[in-house]
Structures are given as C-alpha cells and as structure tokens.
PDB file of C-alpha atoms in Angstrom:
ATOM      1  CA  UNK D   1     106.890  -7.733 -13.651  1.00 72.00           C
ATOM      2  CA  UNK D   2     109.317  -6.371 -11.233  1.00 73.00           C
ATOM      3  CA  UNK D   3     110.273  -2.845 -10.978  1.00 80.00           C
ATOM      4  CA  UNK D   4     112.708  -1.965 -14.079  1.00 88.00           C
ATOM      5  CA  UNK D   5     112.501  -0.257 -17.445  1.00 92.00           C
ATOM      6  CA  UNK D   6     110.251  -3.220 -19.140  1.00 94.00           C
ATOM      7  CA  UNK D   7     107.639  -2.636 -16.294  1.00 90.00           C
ATOM      8  CA  UNK D   8     107.846   1.170 -16.605  1.00 94.00           C
ATOM      9  CA  UNK D   9     107.300   1.205 -20.201  1.00 95.00           C
ATOM     10  CA  UNK D  10     104.211  -1.176 -20.244  1.00 95.00           C
ATOM     11  CA  UNK D  11     102.818   1.244 -17.549  1.00 94.00           C
ATOM     12  CA  UNK D  12     103.157   4.233 -19.463  1.00 96.00           C
ATOM     13  CA  UNK D  13     101.605   2.440 -22.427  1.00 96.00           C
ATOM     14  CA  UNK D  14      98.673   1.640 -20.446  1.00 96.00           C
ATOM     15  CA  UNK D  15      98.336   4.988 -19.210  1.00 97.00           C
ATOM     16  CA  UNK D  16      98.836   6.469 -22.543  1.00 97.00           C
ATOM     17  CA  UNK D  17      95.759   4.096 -23.695  1.00 97.00           C
ATOM     18  CA  UNK D  18      93.625   4.649 -20.932  1.00 97.00           C
ATOM     19  CA  UNK D  19      93.964   8.600 -21.225  1.00 97.00           C
ATOM     20  CA  UNK D  20      92.987   8.011 -24.885  1.00 97.00           C
ATOM     21  CA  UNK D  21      90.003   5.886 -24.046  1.00 96.00           C
ATOM     22  CA  UNK D  22      88.980   8.599 -21.360  1.00 96.00           C
ATOM     23  CA  UNK D  23      88.885  11.257 -24.075  1.00 96.00           C
ATOM     24  CA  UNK D  24      86.652   9.051 -26.587  1.00 96.00           C
ATOM     25  CA  UNK D  25      84.333   7.653 -23.634  1.00 96.00           C
ATOM     26  CA  UNK D  26      84.990   8.847 -20.341  1.00 95.00           C
ATOM     27  CA  UNK D  27      81.576   7.119 -18.990  1.00 95.00           C
ATOM     28  CA  UNK D  28      82.021   3.817 -20.301  1.00 96.00           C
ATOM     29  CA  UNK D  29      82.536   1.096 -17.656  1.00 96.00           C
ATOM     30  CA  UNK D  30      85.529  -0.394 -19.511  1.00 95.00           C
ATOM     31  CA  UNK D  31      87.283   2.954 -19.640  1.00 97.00           C
ATOM     32  CA  UNK D  32      86.819   3.544 -15.915  1.00 97.00           C
ATOM     33  CA  UNK D  33      87.645  -0.105 -15.089  1.00 97.00           C
ATOM     34  CA  UNK D  34      90.873   0.030 -16.888  1.00 97.00           C
ATOM     35  CA  UNK D  35      91.629   3.348 -15.609  1.00 97.00           C
ATOM     36  CA  UNK D  36      91.348   1.685 -11.997  1.00 97.00           C
ATOM     37  CA  UNK D  37      93.861  -0.807 -13.208  1.00 95.00           C
ATOM     38  CA  UNK D  38      96.454   1.823 -14.506  1.00 97.00           C
ATOM     39  CA  UNK D  39      96.097   3.751 -11.194  1.00 97.00           C
ATOM     40  CA  UNK D  40      96.646   0.834  -9.056  1.00 94.00           C
ATOM     41  CA  UNK D  41      99.831  -0.052 -11.205  1.00 92.00           C
ATOM     42  CA  UNK D  42     100.880   3.715 -10.461  1.00 94.00           C
ATOM     43  CA  UNK D  43     100.761   2.801  -6.802  1.00 92.00           C
ATOM     44  CA  UNK D  44      97.408   4.970  -6.208  1.00 95.00           C
ATOM     45  CA  UNK D  45      95.400   2.584  -4.659  1.00 94.00           C
ATOM     46  CA  UNK D  46      92.601   4.886  -3.349  1.00 96.00           C
ATOM     47  CA  UNK D  47      91.867   6.279  -6.539  1.00 97.00           C
ATOM     48  CA  UNK D  48      92.093   2.858  -8.106  1.00 97.00           C
ATOM     49  CA  UNK D  49      89.340   1.732  -5.946  1.00 97.00           C
ATOM     50  CA  UNK D  50      87.324   4.970  -6.489  1.00 97.00           C
ATOM     51  CA  UNK D  51      87.069   4.224 -10.381  1.00 97.00           C
ATOM     52  CA  UNK D  52      86.484   0.714  -9.799  1.00 97.00           C
ATOM     53  CA  UNK D  53      83.623   1.519  -7.887  1.00 96.00           C
ATOM     54  CA  UNK D  54      82.279   4.182 -10.597  1.00 97.00           C
ATOM     55  CA  UNK D  55      82.689   1.131 -13.417  1.00 97.00           C
ATOM     56  CA  UNK D  56      80.770  -1.140 -11.336  1.00 95.00           C
ATOM     57  CA  UNK D  57      78.110   1.219 -10.778  1.00 95.00           C
ATOM     58  CA  UNK D  58      77.874   1.727 -14.475  1.00 96.00           C
ATOM     59  CA  UNK D  59      77.486  -1.669 -15.489  1.00 94.00           C
ATOM     60  CA  UNK D  60      76.924  -3.795 -12.065  1.00 93.00           C
ATOM     61  CA  UNK D  61      76.377  -7.223 -14.363  1.00 92.00           C
ATOM     62  CA  UNK D  62      79.146  -6.828 -16.715  1.00 92.00           C
ATOM     63  CA  UNK D  63      80.912  -9.729 -15.968  1.00 91.00           C
ATOM     64  CA  UNK D  64      84.321  -8.275 -17.244  1.00 92.00           C
ATOM     65  CA  UNK D  65      84.159  -5.422 -14.876  1.00 95.00           C
ATOM     66  CA  UNK D  66      82.831  -7.488 -11.997  1.00 95.00           C
ATOM     67  CA  UNK D  67      85.838  -9.648 -12.526  1.00 94.00           C
ATOM     68  CA  UNK D  68      88.383  -6.851 -12.801  1.00 94.00           C
ATOM     69  CA  UNK D  69      86.508  -4.958  -9.811  1.00 97.00           C
ATOM     70  CA  UNK D  70      86.899  -7.972  -7.621  1.00 97.00           C
ATOM     71  CA  UNK D  71      90.256  -8.824  -8.526  1.00 94.00           C
ATOM     72  CA  UNK D  72      91.652  -5.425  -7.793  1.00 97.00           C
ATOM     73  CA  UNK D  73      89.540  -5.289  -4.276  1.00 97.00           C
ATOM     74  CA  UNK D  74      91.441  -8.894  -3.327  1.00 96.00           C
ATOM     75  CA  UNK D  75      94.731  -6.850  -4.132  1.00 94.00           C
ATOM     76  CA  UNK D  76      93.999  -4.355  -1.922  1.00 95.00           C
ATOM     77  CA  UNK D  77      92.398  -5.941   0.766  1.00 94.00           C
ATOM     78  CA  UNK D  78      89.164  -5.546   0.693  1.00 96.00           C
ATOM     79  CA  UNK D  79      87.957  -8.920   0.934  1.00 96.00           C
ATOM     80  CA  UNK D  80      84.305  -8.519   1.686  1.00 97.00           C
ATOM     81  CA  UNK D  81      83.964  -6.536  -1.580  1.00 97.00           C
ATOM     82  CA  UNK D  82      86.207  -9.047  -3.615  1.00 97.00           C
ATOM     83  CA  UNK D  83      83.622 -11.976  -2.039  1.00 96.00           C
ATOM     84  CA  UNK D  84      80.340  -9.878  -2.766  1.00 96.00           C
ATOM     85  CA  UNK D  85      81.635  -9.134  -6.544  1.00 95.00           C
ATOM     86  CA  UNK D  86      82.700 -12.454  -7.459  1.00 95.00           C
ATOM     87  CA  UNK D  87      79.470 -14.279  -6.076  1.00 93.00           C
ATOM     88  CA  UNK D  88      79.021 -17.380  -8.110  1.00 87.00           C
ATOM     89  CA  UNK D  89      75.208 -16.468  -7.706  1.00 88.00           C
ATOM     90  CA  UNK D  90      75.743 -12.852  -8.760  1.00 89.00           C
ATOM     91  CA  UNK D  91      74.006 -11.962 -12.141  1.00 86.00           C
ATOM     92  CA  UNK D  92      76.365 -11.571 -15.172  1.00 88.00           C
ATOM     93  CA  UNK D  93      74.388 -10.595 -18.199  1.00 83.00           C
ATOM     94  CA  UNK D  94      77.278  -9.159 -20.224  1.00 76.00           C
ATOM     95  CA  UNK D  95      81.202  -9.498 -20.953  1.00 65.00           C
ATOM     96  CA  UNK D  96      83.457 -11.025 -23.049  1.00 64.00           C
ATOM     97  CA  UNK D  97      85.454 -14.296 -22.561  1.00 64.00           C
ATOM     98  CA  UNK D  98      85.339 -16.800 -19.472  1.00 74.00           C
ATOM     99  CA  UNK D  99      84.998 -15.188 -16.045  1.00 81.00           C
ATOM    100  CA  UNK D 100      87.121 -15.809 -13.325  1.00 86.00           C
ATOM    101  CA  UNK D 101      84.944 -14.851 -10.559  1.00 90.00           C
ATOM    102  CA  UNK D 102      85.045 -18.430  -8.794  1.00 92.00           C
ATOM    103  CA  UNK D 103      88.977 -18.181  -8.683  1.00 93.00           C
ATOM    104  CA  UNK D 104      88.866 -14.879  -7.094  1.00 94.00           C
ATOM    105  CA  UNK D 105      85.770 -15.749  -4.689  1.00 96.00           C
ATOM    106  CA  UNK D 106      88.298 -18.685  -3.438  1.00 96.00           C
ATOM    107  CA  UNK D 107      91.093 -16.294  -2.626  1.00 95.00           C
ATOM    108  CA  UNK D 108      88.607 -13.713  -1.212  1.00 96.00           C
ATOM    109  CA  UNK D 109      86.845 -16.208   0.845  1.00 97.00           C
ATOM    110  CA  UNK D 110      90.031 -17.798   2.172  1.00 95.00           C
ATOM    111  CA  UNK D 111      91.368 -14.324   3.487  1.00 94.00           C
ATOM    112  CA  UNK D 112      87.956 -13.925   5.198  1.00 96.00           C
ATOM    113  CA  UNK D 113      88.440 -17.214   7.059  1.00 96.00           C
ATOM    114  CA  UNK D 114      85.582 -18.996   4.965  1.00 97.00           C
ATOM    115  CA  UNK D 115      88.050 -21.884   4.034  1.00 97.00           C
ATOM    116  CA  UNK D 116      85.246 -24.475   3.331  1.00 97.00           C
ATOM    117  CA  UNK D 117      83.793 -21.834   0.736  1.00 97.00           C
ATOM    118  CA  UNK D 118      87.450 -21.211  -0.702  1.00 97.00           C
ATOM    119  CA  UNK D 119      87.624 -24.887  -1.433  1.00 97.00           C
ATOM    120  CA  UNK D 120      84.020 -25.132  -3.038  1.00 96.00           C
ATOM    121  CA  UNK D 121      84.793 -21.919  -5.124  1.00 95.00           C
ATOM    122  CA  UNK D 122      88.027 -23.056  -6.260  1.00 95.00           C
ATOM    123  CA  UNK D 123      87.072 -26.733  -6.995  1.00 94.00           C
ATOM    124  CA  UNK D 124      83.890 -25.202  -8.766  1.00 92.00           C
ATOM    125  CA  UNK D 125      86.477 -23.155 -11.066  1.00 89.00           C
ATOM    126  CA  UNK D 126      88.465 -26.213 -11.650  1.00 86.00           C
ATOM    127  CA  UNK D 127      85.395 -28.189 -12.641  1.00 87.00           C
ATOM    128  CA  UNK D 128      84.056 -25.584 -14.934  1.00 83.00           C
ATOM    129  CA  UNK D 129      87.154 -25.514 -16.924  1.00 79.00           C
ATOM    130  CA  UNK D 130      88.041 -21.751 -15.336  1.00 77.00           C
ATOM    131  CA  UNK D 131      92.023 -20.932 -15.974  1.00 74.00           C
ATOM    132  CA  UNK D 132      94.135 -22.749 -13.740  1.00 78.00           C
ATOM    133  CA  UNK D 133      97.078 -21.355 -12.043  1.00 88.00           C
ATOM    134  CA  UNK D 134      99.777 -21.870  -9.300  1.00 91.00           C
ATOM    135  CA  UNK D 135      97.826 -19.109  -7.284  1.00 91.00           C
ATOM    136  CA  UNK D 136      94.379 -21.153  -7.618  1.00 91.00           C
ATOM    137  CA  UNK D 137      96.481 -24.508  -6.276  1.00 92.00           C
ATOM    138  CA  UNK D 138      98.104 -22.113  -3.404  1.00 93.00           C
ATOM    139  CA  UNK D 139      94.892 -20.982  -2.358  1.00 94.00           C
ATOM    140  CA  UNK D 140      93.252 -24.941  -2.419  1.00 94.00           C
ATOM    141  CA  UNK D 141      96.360 -26.014  -0.524  1.00 93.00           C
ATOM    142  CA  UNK D 142      96.418 -23.170   2.302  1.00 94.00           C
ATOM    143  CA  UNK D 143      92.510 -23.732   2.776  1.00 95.00           C
ATOM    144  CA  UNK D 144      92.858 -27.396   3.153  1.00 95.00           C
ATOM    145  CA  UNK D 145      95.624 -26.818   5.806  1.00 94.00           C
ATOM    146  CA  UNK D 146      93.602 -24.027   7.695  1.00 94.00           C
ATOM    147  CA  UNK D 147      90.765 -26.694   8.118  1.00 95.00           C
ATOM    148  CA  UNK D 148      93.327 -29.342   9.378  1.00 94.00           C
ATOM    149  CA  UNK D 149      93.295 -31.607   6.133  1.00 94.00           C
ATOM    150  CA  UNK D 150      96.931 -31.925   6.068  1.00 93.00           C
ATOM    151  CA  UNK D 151      97.048 -34.889   3.740  1.00 93.00           C
ATOM    152  CA  UNK D 152      95.262 -33.085   1.254  1.00 94.00           C
ATOM    153  CA  UNK D 153      97.102 -29.724   1.768  1.00 93.00           C
ATOM    154  CA  UNK D 154     100.557 -31.787   1.233  1.00 91.00           C
ATOM    155  CA  UNK D 155      99.255 -33.434  -1.698  1.00 93.00           C
ATOM    156  CA  UNK D 156      98.261 -30.157  -3.265  1.00 92.00           C
ATOM    157  CA  UNK D 157     101.693 -28.224  -2.319  1.00 91.00           C
ATOM    158  CA  UNK D 158     103.530 -31.442  -4.159  1.00 91.00           C
ATOM    159  CA  UNK D 159     101.271 -30.628  -7.182  1.00 91.00           C
ATOM    160  CA  UNK D 160     102.093 -26.966  -6.856  1.00 91.00           C
ATOM    161  CA  UNK D 161     105.838 -27.771  -6.814  1.00 90.00           C
ATOM    162  CA  UNK D 162     105.744 -30.067  -9.784  1.00 92.00           C
ATOM    163  CA  UNK D 163     103.399 -28.078 -12.131  1.00 91.00           C
ATOM    164  CA  UNK D 164     104.980 -24.736 -11.365  1.00 91.00           C
ATOM    165  CA  UNK D 165     108.355 -25.552  -9.868  1.00 90.00           C
ATOM    166  CA  UNK D 166     109.666 -21.976 -10.419  1.00 90.00           C
ATOM    167  CA  UNK D 167     106.643 -20.462  -8.429  1.00 90.00           C
ATOM    168  CA  UNK D 168     107.357 -18.369  -5.398  1.00 89.00           C
ATOM    169  CA  UNK D 169     104.147 -17.000  -3.393  1.00 89.00           C
ATOM    170  CA  UNK D 170     106.150 -14.213  -1.900  1.00 88.00           C
ATOM    171  CA  UNK D 171     107.253 -13.122  -5.352  1.00 88.00           C
ATOM    172  CA  UNK D 172     104.268 -13.348  -7.040  1.00 88.00           C
ATOM    173  CA  UNK D 173     102.176 -12.149  -4.316  1.00 89.00           C
ATOM    174  CA  UNK D 174     104.214  -9.552  -3.244  1.00 88.00           C
ATOM    175  CA  UNK D 175     103.847  -8.064  -6.634  1.00 85.00           C
ATOM    176  CA  UNK D 176     100.171  -8.118  -6.588  1.00 87.00           C
ATOM    177  CA  UNK D 177      99.066  -7.677  -3.041  1.00 90.00           C
ATOM    178  CA  UNK D 178      99.349  -4.058  -1.241  1.00 88.00           C
ATOM    179  CA  UNK D 179      99.794  -5.596   2.227  1.00 87.00           C
ATOM    180  CA  UNK D 180     102.855  -7.785   2.932  1.00 87.00           C
ATOM    181  CA  UNK D 181     100.510  -9.330   5.738  1.00 86.00           C
ATOM    182  CA  UNK D 182      98.341 -10.629   2.622  1.00 86.00           C
ATOM    183  CA  UNK D 183     101.488 -12.280   1.271  1.00 88.00           C
ATOM    184  CA  UNK D 184     102.196 -13.882   4.624  1.00 86.00           C
ATOM    185  CA  UNK D 185      98.712 -15.167   5.056  1.00 84.00           C
ATOM    186  CA  UNK D 186      99.261 -17.486   2.280  1.00 87.00           C
ATOM    187  CA  UNK D 187     102.743 -18.057   1.691  1.00 86.00           C
ATOM    188  CA  UNK D 188     103.324 -18.858   5.311  1.00 86.00           C
ATOM    189  CA  UNK D 189     100.625 -21.403   5.316  1.00 86.00           C
ATOM    190  CA  UNK D 190     102.064 -23.248   2.461  1.00 84.00           C
ATOM    191  CA  UNK D 191     105.358 -23.479   3.868  1.00 84.00           C
ATOM    192  CA  UNK D 192     103.587 -25.320   6.648  1.00 84.00           C
ATOM    193  CA  UNK D 193     101.938 -27.278   4.459  1.00 79.00           C
ATOM    194  CA  UNK D 194     105.157 -28.669   2.922  1.00 76.00           C
ATOM    195  CA  UNK D 195     105.615 -26.312   0.051  1.00 74.00           C
ATOM    196  CA  UNK D 196     109.362 -25.246  -0.507  1.00 72.00           C
ATOM    197  CA  UNK D 197     111.035 -23.664  -3.673  1.00 63.00           C
TER     198      UNK D 197
END
C-alpha cells in the first residue's frame, strides 16, 4: 500500500502483534522473521536484516523462514544472500504451504546478471504451480531482453499487459525495493522490451 492512514494502521497492527509474539516466544524463528518484516516496513532495513539473519540461524531449513529471509534480502539489494537462501537445492525440512523460493531465486539471479538462471528459476516456478504474478512475468521478460531474446521478451511483455493491465513496475517495485536503482533495473528494461502502461 502507498503511504497513508490504511498502511499506517496495518503497520501499527503488525507491530502490536510482533511485540506480543516477542513476549511469548522471543527465540522462535518465526517471531524473529516477523520482527524483521515489521522493522522493514517501519523503515529500519539494517535492523530488519539483523533479525532476518537471527531467524535463519535459528531454523536454517525452515522453508518459510528461508523465503522471508530471501525476499527481504532481495528488497534491500542483498542479491547474493537472496540467491543463496532461495537456492532450489537448499534443504527445506519444515514450513507451511508452498514456497516462493524459485521465483525469488529468479529475481535475485536477474539482479546478479545471471539471466539464464533467472529464466530457469522462473520457468521452474511456473511449472511447479508456484504463485504466479505480474513481477514473475516482469522478471521473465526482462531476463529474455537482457539475453537478446527480443521476440520472447516482447511476447511476455504483451502477456503482462493483457493479464495485468494496471500493473506499473515503477509503482509496484518502488513500494518494495529500498533502492531506486533496483526499480530502474527492472522497469527500464521492461520498457525497452515493449511494455507500456
């Protein structure tokens, strides 16, 4: 959500919940993971990273903790840490639901300049029935463009425009990523690939 009363109320509610979780179980990895996200939403990226590291060290094979760690690292521009935590070969022995590691790995690989790995990870996510979103298509299209696969990049950006006509990468990624450079690295390439809103 953009800045405003609704977002502030949700962040305040999240802070209240995580404070209660800390009272009940401060050494629980999910508590530390949730705390890292609240800190990030409150604008304290450094403390967010610290608590994400604590969570991962407490349960290094919990799939949910790994996903939240990886996506936080992606958002703050720690791409190698995000790639490592989202590695498809990494052991995941616990956690709930489907994991998002393949998609996160694709995004991190893109920012590291490993476009072929980005495509492989994003295609694996799709093939596995992982959650599919506009950012997934955005990274897929940008990766193809970076490799010079212009026809496929244009096809994907057309699909993105048709499936999510209101998607705006500057707005979406701007709300998530710490660095304007991260936003430009994906949004600018998408425009070159033919995306327009």
